[in-house]
Amino acid sequence: MKIGVLALQGAFREHRLMIESCGQEAVEVRKTSELDQVQGLIIPGGESTTIGKLMCEFGLDKAIIKRADEGMPIYGTCAGLILLTKTIIGSNQYSMGLMDIEVQRNAFGRQVDSFEVDLPIPVLGYKPFRAVFIRAPLIEKVAPNVGILAQYNGKIVFARQGNFLASSFHPELTGDKRIHQYFLQMVKENVN
Ligand code: GLN
């Protein structure tokens, strides 16, 4: 099983290392030919406008949407979540529109640039997950077919819709592999 990590900008190296530490092969994806080799894709955190622009420039936007329509699992973290979303509140920047969610960018304001919390995530088991938020977006609204996997202060920060998984926070920075393992399980189920 090969897992792609979109490597145009942002925190892609950390995701690659996490995938490898889970015992799977990771491929940095910058071209459509690299996307063709993978069975699942992670879109990392970074700057969503930059990643979106580069995706379109390299033809990866259409190629990713095609694979998504065919059922390939995709996990977006932070800026990656923004790129998966249908509605970005107050912005007309590019996004793929794959998840029926409404997202607010930089939702914690400038004062609270980044912080960490112990987040209960029932699908991962009893132990809370140390979640790192960096200029994070929030999911303000979800369609009925979107599953809410975690909330922080009453706001949605982790959600799944079929083959799409999205988190406001960065799970690749603390060494806790459970979210990457959860995503790998989605990929395994899709491949089998
Ligand atoms: N604030 C960034 C954006 O809107 C996301 C931050 C991140 O990915 N850590 O694109």
CSV table of C-alpha atoms and ligand atoms in Angstrom, one decimal:
chain,number,residue,atom,x,y,z
A,1,MET,CA,0.0,0.0,0.0
A,2,LYS,CA,1.4,3.4,-1.0
A,3,ILE,CA,0.2,6.6,0.7
A,4,GLY,CA,0.7,9.9,-1.1
A,5,VAL,CA,1.4,13.1,0.8
A,6,LEU,CA,0.8,16.2,-1.3
A,7,ALA,CA,4.2,17.9,-1.2
A,8,LEU,CA,3.6,21.4,-2.7
A,9,GLN,CA,4.0,23.4,0.5
A,10,GLY,CA,3.5,23.0,4.2
A,11,ALA,CA,4.0,20.2,6.7
A,12,PHE,CA,4.4,17.3,4.3
A,13,ARG,CA,7.6,15.8,5.6
A,14,GLU,CA,6.1,15.2,9.1
A,15,HIS,CA,3.2,13.3,7.5
A,16,ARG,CA,5.6,11.2,5.4
A,17,LEU,CA,7.5,10.2,8.6
A,18,MET,CA,4.3,9.3,10.4
A,19,ILE,CA,3.2,7.1,7.5
A,20,GLU,CA,6.6,5.4,7.5
A,21,SER,CA,6.6,4.9,11.3
A,22,CYS,CA,3.2,3.2,10.8
A,23,GLY,CA,5.0,0.7,8.5
A,24,GLN,CA,3.6,1.9,5.2
A,25,GLU,CA,5.3,3.4,2.1
A,26,ALA,CA,4.9,7.2,1.7
A,27,VAL,CA,5.2,9.0,-1.7
A,28,GLU,CA,5.6,12.7,-2.0
A,29,VAL,CA,3.1,13.9,-4.6
A,30,ARG,CA,4.0,16.8,-6.8
A,31,LYS,CA,2.9,15.5,-10.2
A,32,THR,CA,-0.1,13.5,-11.5
A,33,SER,CA,2.2,10.6,-12.3
A,34,GLU,CA,3.0,10.3,-8.6
A,35,LEU,CA,-0.6,10.5,-7.7
A,36,ASP,CA,-1.3,7.6,-10.0
A,37,GLN,CA,0.9,5.3,-7.8
A,38,VAL,CA,-0.9,5.9,-4.5
A,39,GLN,CA,-4.0,4.4,-2.8
A,40,GLY,CA,-4.6,7.2,-0.4
A,41,LEU,CA,-3.6,10.9,-0.1
A,42,ILE,CA,-2.9,13.3,2.8
A,43,ILE,CA,-3.2,17.0,2.1
A,44,PRO,CA,-1.0,18.7,4.8
A,45,GLY,CA,-1.3,21.9,6.7
A,46,GLY,CA,0.4,25.0,5.4
A,47,GLU,CA,-1.1,27.9,3.5
A,48,SER,CA,-4.3,26.9,1.7
A,49,THR,CA,-4.3,29.7,-0.9
A,50,THR,CA,-0.7,28.7,-1.9
A,51,ILE,CA,-1.3,25.0,-2.0
A,52,GLY,CA,-4.6,25.6,-4.0
A,53,LYS,CA,-2.8,27.7,-6.5
A,54,LEU,CA,0.0,25.2,-7.0
A,55,MET,CA,-2.4,22.3,-7.3
A,56,CYS,CA,-4.2,24.0,-10.1
A,57,GLU,CA,-0.9,25.0,-11.8
A,58,PHE,CA,0.3,21.3,-11.8
A,59,GLY,CA,-3.1,19.9,-12.9
A,60,LEU,CA,-3.3,18.1,-9.6
A,61,ASP,CA,-6.7,19.7,-8.7
A,62,LYS,CA,-8.6,17.7,-11.4
A,63,ALA,CA,-6.5,14.6,-11.0
A,64,ILE,CA,-7.2,14.5,-7.2
A,65,ILE,CA,-11.0,15.2,-7.7
A,66,LYS,CA,-11.1,12.3,-10.2
A,67,ARG,CA,-9.4,9.9,-7.8
A,68,ALA,CA,-11.7,11.1,-5.0
A,69,ASP,CA,-14.8,10.4,-7.1
A,70,GLU,CA,-13.4,6.9,-7.7
A,71,GLY,CA,-13.3,6.4,-3.9
A,72,MET,CA,-9.7,7.1,-3.0
A,73,PRO,CA,-9.5,8.1,0.7
A,74,ILE,CA,-8.2,11.6,1.3
A,75,TYR,CA,-7.2,13.1,4.7
A,76,GLY,CA,-6.9,16.9,4.9
A,77,THR,CA,-5.3,18.5,7.9
A,78,CYS,CA,-5.7,22.3,8.6
A,79,ALA,CA,-5.0,23.9,5.2
A,80,GLY,CA,-5.8,20.5,3.7
A,81,LEU,CA,-9.2,20.6,5.4
A,82,ILE,CA,-9.8,24.0,3.8
A,83,LEU,CA,-9.0,22.5,0.4
A,84,LEU,CA,-11.5,19.7,0.8
A,85,THR,CA,-14.3,21.9,1.7
A,86,LYS,CA,-17.3,23.0,-0.3
A,87,THR,CA,-17.8,26.4,1.4
A,88,ILE,CA,-15.1,28.7,2.8
A,89,ILE,CA,-16.9,31.4,4.7
A,90,GLY,CA,-16.1,34.9,3.3
A,91,SER,CA,-13.6,33.7,0.7
A,92,ASN,CA,-13.6,32.8,-2.9
A,93,GLN,CA,-10.2,31.1,-2.9
A,94,TYR,CA,-9.9,27.7,-4.6
A,95,SER,CA,-11.1,24.6,-2.9
A,96,MET,CA,-12.0,21.1,-4.3
A,97,GLY,CA,-15.5,21.1,-2.9
A,98,LEU,CA,-15.4,17.4,-1.9
A,99,MET,CA,-16.8,17.6,1.6
A,100,ASP,CA,-20.2,19.1,2.5
A,101,ILE,CA,-18.9,21.4,5.2
A,102,GLU,CA,-18.6,25.1,5.8
A,103,VAL,CA,-15.3,26.2,7.1
A,104,GLN,CA,-14.0,29.4,8.7
A,105,ARG,CA,-10.3,30.1,8.2
A,106,ASN,CA,-8.1,31.4,11.0
A,107,ALA,CA,-11.1,30.9,13.2
A,108,PHE,CA,-9.3,31.5,16.5
A,109,GLY,CA,-8.2,35.0,15.6
A,110,ARG,CA,-4.8,36.6,15.5
A,111,GLN,CA,-4.3,36.7,19.3
A,112,VAL,CA,-4.5,32.9,19.6
A,113,ASP,CA,-2.1,31.9,16.9
A,114,SER,CA,-1.5,28.4,18.1
A,115,PHE,CA,-2.2,26.2,21.1
A,116,GLU,CA,-2.5,22.5,22.2
A,117,VAL,CA,-5.3,20.7,23.9
A,118,ASP,CA,-6.1,17.1,25.0
A,119,LEU,CA,-9.0,16.3,22.8
A,120,PRO,CA,-11.4,13.4,23.5
A,121,ILE,CA,-11.9,11.5,20.2
A,122,PRO,CA,-14.1,8.5,20.9
A,123,VAL,CA,-13.3,6.7,17.6
A,124,LEU,CA,-9.6,6.6,18.7
A,125,GLY,CA,-10.4,5.1,22.1
A,126,TYR,CA,-10.4,6.3,25.7
A,127,LYS,CA,-7.1,8.2,25.8
A,128,PRO,CA,-7.5,11.9,24.6
A,129,PHE,CA,-5.5,13.0,21.6
A,130,ARG,CA,-3.0,15.9,22.0
A,131,ALA,CA,-4.2,18.2,19.3
A,132,VAL,CA,-2.0,21.0,18.0
A,133,PHE,CA,-3.9,24.0,16.4
A,134,ILE,CA,-1.9,26.4,14.3
A,135,ARG,CA,-3.9,29.3,12.8
A,136,ALA,CA,-6.6,26.7,12.5
A,137,PRO,CA,-9.9,26.7,10.7
A,138,LEU,CA,-13.1,25.5,12.3
A,139,ILE,CA,-15.9,23.6,10.7
A,140,GLU,CA,-19.0,25.8,11.3
A,141,LYS,CA,-21.6,23.6,9.6
A,142,VAL,CA,-21.9,20.0,8.3
A,143,ALA,CA,-24.4,18.3,6.0
A,144,PRO,CA,-26.3,15.4,7.6
A,145,ASN,CA,-24.1,12.8,5.9
A,146,VAL,CA,-21.0,14.1,7.6
A,147,GLY,CA,-19.8,12.3,10.8
A,148,ILE,CA,-18.5,14.5,13.6
A,149,LEU,CA,-15.5,12.8,15.2
A,150,ALA,CA,-14.4,15.6,17.6
A,151,GLN,CA,-15.4,19.0,18.9
A,152,TYR,CA,-13.6,21.7,20.8
A,153,ASN,CA,-15.5,24.3,22.7
A,154,GLY,CA,-18.7,23.2,20.9
A,155,LYS,CA,-17.1,23.6,17.5
A,156,ILE,CA,-16.3,20.8,15.0
A,157,VAL,CA,-12.6,20.1,14.6
A,158,PHE,CA,-12.6,16.5,13.2
A,159,ALA,CA,-15.0,15.0,10.7
A,160,ARG,CA,-15.5,12.2,8.2
A,161,GLN,CA,-17.7,12.0,5.1
A,162,GLY,CA,-17.3,8.6,3.4
A,163,ASN,CA,-13.8,8.5,2.0
A,164,PHE,CA,-12.9,11.9,3.2
A,165,LEU,CA,-11.4,12.7,6.6
A,166,ALA,CA,-10.6,16.2,7.8
A,167,SER,CA,-9.1,17.8,11.0
A,168,SER,CA,-8.6,21.4,12.0
A,169,PHE,CA,-5.5,20.4,14.0
A,170,HIS,CA,-2.1,18.9,13.1
A,171,PRO,CA,-1.8,15.2,14.2
A,172,GLU,CA,1.7,14.8,12.7
A,173,LEU,CA,3.6,16.8,15.3
A,174,THR,CA,3.1,14.9,18.6
A,175,GLY,CA,4.1,11.3,17.7
A,176,ASP,CA,0.6,9.9,18.5
A,177,LYS,CA,0.0,7.7,15.5
A,178,ARG,CA,-3.7,6.9,16.1
A,179,ILE,CA,-5.2,9.3,13.5
A,180,HIS,CA,-2.7,8.1,10.8
A,181,GLN,CA,-3.6,4.6,11.7
A,182,TYR,CA,-7.3,5.4,11.5
A,183,PHE,CA,-6.7,6.8,8.0
A,184,LEU,CA,-4.6,3.8,6.9
A,185,GLN,CA,-7.5,1.6,8.0
A,186,MET,CA,-9.8,3.6,5.7
A,187,VAL,CA,-7.3,3.0,2.8
A,188,LYS,CA,-7.0,-0.7,3.6
A,189,GLU,CA,-10.8,-1.1,3.6
A,190,ASN,CA,-11.0,0.7,0.2
A,191,VAL,CA,-8.2,-1.4,-1.4
A,192,ASN,CA,-9.6,-4.8,-0.2
B,1,GLN,N1,-4.3,29.5,8.3
B,1,GLN,C1,-3.9,28.5,7.2
B,1,GLN,C2,-4.8,28.7,6.0
B,1,GLN,O1,-5.9,29.3,6.1
B,1,GLN,C3,-4.0,27.1,7.7
B,1,GLN,C4,-3.0,26.9,8.8
B,1,GLN,C5,-2.4,25.5,8.9
B,1,GLN,O2,-2.5,24.8,7.9
B,1,GLN,N2,-1.7,25.3,10.0
B,1,GLN,O3,-4.5,28.2,5.0
